[in-house]
Coordinates of C-alpha atoms in Angstrom, one line a residue:
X272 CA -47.1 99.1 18.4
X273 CA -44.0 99.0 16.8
X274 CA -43.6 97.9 13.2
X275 CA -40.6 95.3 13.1
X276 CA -39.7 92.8 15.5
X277 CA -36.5 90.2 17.1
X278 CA -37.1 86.6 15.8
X279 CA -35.1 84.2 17.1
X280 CA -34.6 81.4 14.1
X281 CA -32.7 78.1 13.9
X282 CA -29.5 78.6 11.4
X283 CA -28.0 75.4 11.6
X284 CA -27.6 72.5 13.7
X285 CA -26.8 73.5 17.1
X286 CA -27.0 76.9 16.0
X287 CA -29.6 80.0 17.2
X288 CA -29.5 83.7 15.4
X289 CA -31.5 86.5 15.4
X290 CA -33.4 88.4 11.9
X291 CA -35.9 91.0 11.6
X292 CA -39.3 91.0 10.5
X293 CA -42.5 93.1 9.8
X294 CA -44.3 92.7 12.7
X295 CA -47.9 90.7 11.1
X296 CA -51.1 92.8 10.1
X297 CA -54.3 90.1 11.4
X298 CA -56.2 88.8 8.9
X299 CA -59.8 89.6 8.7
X300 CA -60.4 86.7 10.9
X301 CA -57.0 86.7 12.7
X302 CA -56.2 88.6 16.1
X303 CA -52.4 89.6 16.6
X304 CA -50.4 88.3 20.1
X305 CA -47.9 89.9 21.6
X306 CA -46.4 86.9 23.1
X307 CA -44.9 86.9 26.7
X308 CA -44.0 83.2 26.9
X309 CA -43.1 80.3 25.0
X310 CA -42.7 76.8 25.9
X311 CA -39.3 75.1 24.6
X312 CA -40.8 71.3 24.1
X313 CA -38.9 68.4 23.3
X314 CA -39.8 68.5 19.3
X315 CA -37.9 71.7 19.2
X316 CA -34.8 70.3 21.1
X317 CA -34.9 67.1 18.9
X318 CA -34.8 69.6 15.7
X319 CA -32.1 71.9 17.0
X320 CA -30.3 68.6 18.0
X321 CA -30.4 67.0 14.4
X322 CA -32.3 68.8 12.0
X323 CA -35.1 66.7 11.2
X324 CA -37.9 65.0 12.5
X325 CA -38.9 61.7 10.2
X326 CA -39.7 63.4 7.1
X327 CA -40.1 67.2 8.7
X328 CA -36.5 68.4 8.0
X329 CA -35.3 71.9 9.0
X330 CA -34.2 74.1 6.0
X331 CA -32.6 77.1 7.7
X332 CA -33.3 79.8 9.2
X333 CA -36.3 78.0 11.0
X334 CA -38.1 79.8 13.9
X335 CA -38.6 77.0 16.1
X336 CA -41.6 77.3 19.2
X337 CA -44.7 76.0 19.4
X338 CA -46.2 76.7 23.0
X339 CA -47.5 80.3 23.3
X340 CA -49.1 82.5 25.7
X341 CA -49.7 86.4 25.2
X342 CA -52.0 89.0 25.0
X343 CA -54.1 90.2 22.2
X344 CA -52.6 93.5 20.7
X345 CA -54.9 93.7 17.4
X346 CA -58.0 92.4 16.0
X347 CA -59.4 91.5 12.6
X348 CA -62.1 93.2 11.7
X349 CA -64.5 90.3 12.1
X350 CA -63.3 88.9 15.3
X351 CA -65.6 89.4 17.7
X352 CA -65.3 87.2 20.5
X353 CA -62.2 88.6 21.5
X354 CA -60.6 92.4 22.4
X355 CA -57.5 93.8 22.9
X356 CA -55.7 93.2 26.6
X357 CA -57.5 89.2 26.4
X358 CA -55.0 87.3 27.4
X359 CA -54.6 84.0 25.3
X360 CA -53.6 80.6 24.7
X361 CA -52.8 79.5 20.9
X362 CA -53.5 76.3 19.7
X363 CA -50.9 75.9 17.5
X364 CA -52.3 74.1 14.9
X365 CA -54.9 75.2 11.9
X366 CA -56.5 72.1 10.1
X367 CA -58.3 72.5 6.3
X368 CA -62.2 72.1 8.3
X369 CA -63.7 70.0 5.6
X370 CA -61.6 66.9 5.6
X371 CA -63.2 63.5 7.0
X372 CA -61.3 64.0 10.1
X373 CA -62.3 67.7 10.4
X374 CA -65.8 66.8 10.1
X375 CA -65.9 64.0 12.4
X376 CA -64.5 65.5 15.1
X377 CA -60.8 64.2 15.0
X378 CA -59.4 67.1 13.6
X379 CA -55.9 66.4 14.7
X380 CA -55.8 63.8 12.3
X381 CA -56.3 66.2 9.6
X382 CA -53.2 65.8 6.6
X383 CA -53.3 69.2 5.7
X384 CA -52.3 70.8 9.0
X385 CA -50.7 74.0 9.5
X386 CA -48.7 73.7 13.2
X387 CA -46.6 76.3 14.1
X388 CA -42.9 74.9 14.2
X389 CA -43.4 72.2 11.8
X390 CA -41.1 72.3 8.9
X391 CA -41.7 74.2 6.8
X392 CA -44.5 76.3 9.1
X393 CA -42.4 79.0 11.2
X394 CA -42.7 79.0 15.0
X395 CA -43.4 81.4 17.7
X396 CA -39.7 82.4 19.2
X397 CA -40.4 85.8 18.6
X398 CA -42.4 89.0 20.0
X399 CA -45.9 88.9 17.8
X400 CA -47.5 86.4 15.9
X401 CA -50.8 86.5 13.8
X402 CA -53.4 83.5 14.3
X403 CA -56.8 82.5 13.8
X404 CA -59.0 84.1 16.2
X405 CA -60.8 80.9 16.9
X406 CA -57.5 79.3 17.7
X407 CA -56.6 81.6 20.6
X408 CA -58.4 80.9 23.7
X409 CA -59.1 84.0 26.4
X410 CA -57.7 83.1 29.9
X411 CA -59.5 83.8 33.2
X412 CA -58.3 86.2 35.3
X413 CA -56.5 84.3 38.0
X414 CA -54.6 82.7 34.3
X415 CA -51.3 83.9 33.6
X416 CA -49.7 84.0 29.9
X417 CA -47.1 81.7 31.2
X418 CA -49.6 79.0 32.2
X419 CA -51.5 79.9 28.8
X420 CA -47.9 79.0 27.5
X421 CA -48.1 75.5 28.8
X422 CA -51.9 74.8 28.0
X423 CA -50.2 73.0 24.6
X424 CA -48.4 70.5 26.9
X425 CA -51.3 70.0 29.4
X426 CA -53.7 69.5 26.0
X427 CA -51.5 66.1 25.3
X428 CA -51.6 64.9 29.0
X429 CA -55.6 66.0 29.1
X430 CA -56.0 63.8 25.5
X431 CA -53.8 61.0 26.5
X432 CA -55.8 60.2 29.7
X433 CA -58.9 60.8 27.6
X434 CA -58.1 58.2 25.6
X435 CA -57.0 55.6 28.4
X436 CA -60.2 56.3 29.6
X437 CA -59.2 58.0 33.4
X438 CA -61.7 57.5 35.7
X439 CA -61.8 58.0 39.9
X440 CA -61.6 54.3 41.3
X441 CA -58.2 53.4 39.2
X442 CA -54.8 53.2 39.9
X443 CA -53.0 54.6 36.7
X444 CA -49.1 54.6 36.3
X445 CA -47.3 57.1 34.1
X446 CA -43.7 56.0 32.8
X447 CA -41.5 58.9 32.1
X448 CA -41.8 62.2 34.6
X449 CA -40.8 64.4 31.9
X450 CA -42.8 67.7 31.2
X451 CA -45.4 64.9 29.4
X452 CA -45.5 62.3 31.7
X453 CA -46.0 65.0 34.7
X454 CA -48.9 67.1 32.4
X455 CA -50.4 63.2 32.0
X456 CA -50.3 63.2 36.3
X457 CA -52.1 66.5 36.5
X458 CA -54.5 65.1 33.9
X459 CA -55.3 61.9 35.8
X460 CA -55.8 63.5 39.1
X461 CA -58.0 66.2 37.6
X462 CA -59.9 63.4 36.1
X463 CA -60.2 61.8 39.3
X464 CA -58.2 58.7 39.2
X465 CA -57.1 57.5 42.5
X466 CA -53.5 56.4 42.9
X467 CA -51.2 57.1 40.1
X468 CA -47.8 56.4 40.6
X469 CA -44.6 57.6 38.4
X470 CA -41.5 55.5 36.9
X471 CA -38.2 57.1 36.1
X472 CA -34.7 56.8 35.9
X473 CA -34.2 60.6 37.2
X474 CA -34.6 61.3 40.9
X475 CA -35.1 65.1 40.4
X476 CA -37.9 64.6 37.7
X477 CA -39.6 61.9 40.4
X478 CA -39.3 64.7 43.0
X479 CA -41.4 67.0 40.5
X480 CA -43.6 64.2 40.2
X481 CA -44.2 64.1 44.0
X482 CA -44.3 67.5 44.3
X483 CA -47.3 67.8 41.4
X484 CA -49.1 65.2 42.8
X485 CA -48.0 61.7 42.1
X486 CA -49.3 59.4 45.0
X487 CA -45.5 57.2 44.6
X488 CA -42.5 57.2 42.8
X489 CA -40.9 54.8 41.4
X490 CA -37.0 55.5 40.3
X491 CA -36.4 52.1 38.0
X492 CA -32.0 52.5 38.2
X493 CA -33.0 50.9 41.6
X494 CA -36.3 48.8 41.7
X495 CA -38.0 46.9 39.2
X496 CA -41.2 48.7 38.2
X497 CA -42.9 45.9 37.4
X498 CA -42.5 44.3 40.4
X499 CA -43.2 47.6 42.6
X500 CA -46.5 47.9 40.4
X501 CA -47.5 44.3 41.2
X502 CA -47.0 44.8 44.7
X503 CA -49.2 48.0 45.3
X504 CA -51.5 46.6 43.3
X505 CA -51.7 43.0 45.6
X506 CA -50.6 41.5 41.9
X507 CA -53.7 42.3 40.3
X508 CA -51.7 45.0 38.0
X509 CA -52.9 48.5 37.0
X510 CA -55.8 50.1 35.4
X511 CA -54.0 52.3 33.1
X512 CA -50.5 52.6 32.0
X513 CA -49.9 55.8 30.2
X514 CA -46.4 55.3 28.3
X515 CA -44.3 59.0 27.9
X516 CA -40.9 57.9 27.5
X517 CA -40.8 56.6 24.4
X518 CA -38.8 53.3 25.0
X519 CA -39.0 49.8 24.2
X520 CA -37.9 48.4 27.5
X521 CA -41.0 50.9 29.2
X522 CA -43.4 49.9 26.9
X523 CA -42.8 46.0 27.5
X524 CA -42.8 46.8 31.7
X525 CA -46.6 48.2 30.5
X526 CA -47.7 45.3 28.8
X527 CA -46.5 43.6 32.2
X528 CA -47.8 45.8 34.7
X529 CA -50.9 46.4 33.5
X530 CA -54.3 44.6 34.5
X531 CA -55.6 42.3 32.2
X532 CA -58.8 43.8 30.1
X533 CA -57.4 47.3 30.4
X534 CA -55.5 50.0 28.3
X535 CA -52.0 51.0 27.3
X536 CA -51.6 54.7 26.0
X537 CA -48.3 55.2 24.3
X538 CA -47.3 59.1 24.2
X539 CA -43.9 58.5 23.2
X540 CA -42.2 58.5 20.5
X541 CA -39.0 55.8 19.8
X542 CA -36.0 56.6 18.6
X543 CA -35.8 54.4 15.3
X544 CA -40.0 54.2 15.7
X545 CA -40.1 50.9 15.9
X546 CA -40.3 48.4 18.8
X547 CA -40.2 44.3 19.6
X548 CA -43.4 43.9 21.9
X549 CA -44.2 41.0 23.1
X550 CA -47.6 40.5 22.0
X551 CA -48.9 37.3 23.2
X552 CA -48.7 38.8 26.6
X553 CA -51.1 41.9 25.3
X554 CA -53.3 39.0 23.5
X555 CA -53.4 36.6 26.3
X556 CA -54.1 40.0 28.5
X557 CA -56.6 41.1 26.3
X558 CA -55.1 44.6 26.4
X559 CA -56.2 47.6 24.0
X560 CA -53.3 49.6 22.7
X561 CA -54.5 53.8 22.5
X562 CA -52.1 56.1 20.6
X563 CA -52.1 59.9 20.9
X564 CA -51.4 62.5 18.4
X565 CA -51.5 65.5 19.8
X566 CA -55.1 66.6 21.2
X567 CA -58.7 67.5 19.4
X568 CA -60.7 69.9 21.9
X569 CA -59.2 70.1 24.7
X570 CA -57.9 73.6 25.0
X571 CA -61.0 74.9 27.4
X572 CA -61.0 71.8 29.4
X573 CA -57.5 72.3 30.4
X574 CA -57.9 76.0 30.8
X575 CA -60.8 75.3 33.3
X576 CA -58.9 72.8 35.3
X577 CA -55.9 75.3 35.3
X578 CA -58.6 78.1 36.4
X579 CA -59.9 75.8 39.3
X580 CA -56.8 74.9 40.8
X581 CA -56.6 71.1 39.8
X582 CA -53.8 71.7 37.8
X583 CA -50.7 73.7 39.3
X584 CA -49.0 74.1 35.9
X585 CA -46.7 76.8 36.9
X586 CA -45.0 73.9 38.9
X587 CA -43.8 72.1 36.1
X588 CA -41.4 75.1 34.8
X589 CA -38.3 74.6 36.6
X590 CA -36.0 77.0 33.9
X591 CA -36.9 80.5 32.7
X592 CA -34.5 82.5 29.9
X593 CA -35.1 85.5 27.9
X594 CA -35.5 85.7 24.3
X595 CA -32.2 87.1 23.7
X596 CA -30.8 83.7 25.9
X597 CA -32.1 81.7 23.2
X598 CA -29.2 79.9 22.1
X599 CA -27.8 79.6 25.9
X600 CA -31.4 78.3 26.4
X601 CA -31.4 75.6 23.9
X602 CA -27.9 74.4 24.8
X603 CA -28.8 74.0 28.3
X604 CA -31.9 72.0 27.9
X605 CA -29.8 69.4 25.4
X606 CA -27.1 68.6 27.8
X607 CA -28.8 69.3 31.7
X608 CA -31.9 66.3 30.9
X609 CA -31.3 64.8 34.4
X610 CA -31.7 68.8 35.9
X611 CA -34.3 70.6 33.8
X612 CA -37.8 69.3 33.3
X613 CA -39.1 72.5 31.8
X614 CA -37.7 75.5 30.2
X615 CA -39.6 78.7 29.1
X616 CA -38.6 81.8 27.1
X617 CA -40.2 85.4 28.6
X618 CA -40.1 87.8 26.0

């Protein structure tokens, strides 16, 4: 294994370079990856676009990346569960453990979180990373890196129709058929939901969303969703409305469409993070408001349901570049949003 390696990092706004560094020694409880792929997600576009994120501001050179797959090229020397050649999935995220949210369970709530790409926590655009052994997760056989790549993405669909509780008998609709909303289809399918049908303004996202699934589209520059929702539902509304576009005006047609007694997951996140509801609809509908922030456990669920075929995550990739592409690759997911729902970097 070689000793230094290409790291892509984030110099300015708008701006991708490359730099040099040691390639990592693991830990005694850390393997090293050689990483083949890396998701580009929508956090790291929104950075490269202006910098920040609320309070997470980019001081440059950032390495940007949080969706990794790869194959183990070194283990610490009490790692045991894993051997070099695994292939695995990183969760990107390692929380303190002793927190009341580690403790309980809800560990993605924990404050003192290290997650890869999070100012001021480094990314993965680059060709090894070390990470907690217990954070990388060996993928089956029939598992490629570049689906274990995309097990990050799948993790938030998995959680949010975990916490709409998805069951077979509903008819769910997801707004918003970007790589979210269409890992939240997957999710509810593999769960067993019925009919789950897919709003968006996009007509090649909706196709995606056909194609992975969806049991109807529903492109809202021509129809009212509402209505359309109302109607396959013989106006009794829907039994989940999972929310991934991160607007006011689809979060109100939720609160609208959606049966009364049931629950509202909103995924996305506003621009200004705020939003005018209109909440004596959601009292007089008795409706229950879920949030998600990112996932807690879901890594081996989602790598199962990959494994089995109820999940074709490969089809959600629709743009592949190389590392050395990276600022070609950036540029071209900020200005082609109607043409690109997914975008990978193979190292």
């Amino acid at each position: 294994m070689k000793n230094k390696m290409k790291v892509a990092v984030m110099n300015g706004i708008g701006q991708m370079g490359f730099i040099e560094r040691e390639v990592p020694k693991p830990k005694a409880n850390e393997v090293v990856v050689k990483l083949e792929y890396i998701g580009i997600c929508g956090s790291d576009l929104h950075y490269y676009e202006t910098g920040r994120i609320g309070d997470y501001i980019v001081e440059p050179p950032f390495v940007l990346g949080h969706e990794p797959g790869g194959v183990v090229v070194e283990v610490g020397e009490d790692v045991t569960h894993l051997n070099v050649g695994d292939k695995v999935a990183l969760e990107p995220g390692k929380t303190c453990g002793h927190c009341e949210f580690c403790k309980t369970g809800r560990y993605n709530l924990c404050s003192d979180v290290i997650f890869f790409a999070t100012p001021p926590v480094d990314g993965v655009f680059q060709e090894y990373v070390a990470h907690e052994a217990d954070l990388c997760f060996k993928l089956p056989e029939n598992v490629s890196t570049l689906e274990g790549a995309l097990i990050e993405p799948l993790a938030v669909g998995f959680h949010a129709a975990i916490q709409g509780e998805a069951k077979a008998g509903q008819t769910a609709v997801v707004m918003g058929a970007g790589c979210i909303g269409l890992v939240s289809i997957m999710a509810l399918k593999a769960l067993g939901v019925s009919d789950v049908y897919v709003v968006d303004i996009m007509e090649k996202r909706l196709e995606k969303a056909l194609e992975l699934g969806a049991t109807g589209v529903i492109n809202a520059k021509e129809n009212n969703p509402v209505e359309a929702i109302m109607k396959l539902t013989n106006g009794k509304g829907c039994d989940l409305a999972i929310e991934t576009a991160g607007t006011e005006m689809t979060t109100i047609q939720c609160i609208h469409m959606a049966k009364k007694g049931t629950n509202v997951v909103l995924v996305g996140y506003s621009k200004t993070g705020e939003m005018t509801l209109p909440m004596s609809l959601v009292l007089d509908k008795e409706l229950t408001f879920k949030t998600v922030f990112r996932y807690r456990d879901i890594y081996p669920m989602a790598i199962e349901a990959v494994s089995n075929g109820k999940v074709n995550l490969k089809g959600i990739v629709t743009h592949e570049f190389t590392l050395d592409e990276v600022q070609n690759a950036m540029d071209y997911s900020v200005n082609n949003k109607a043409d690109i729902v997914k975008a990978v970097i193979k190292i």
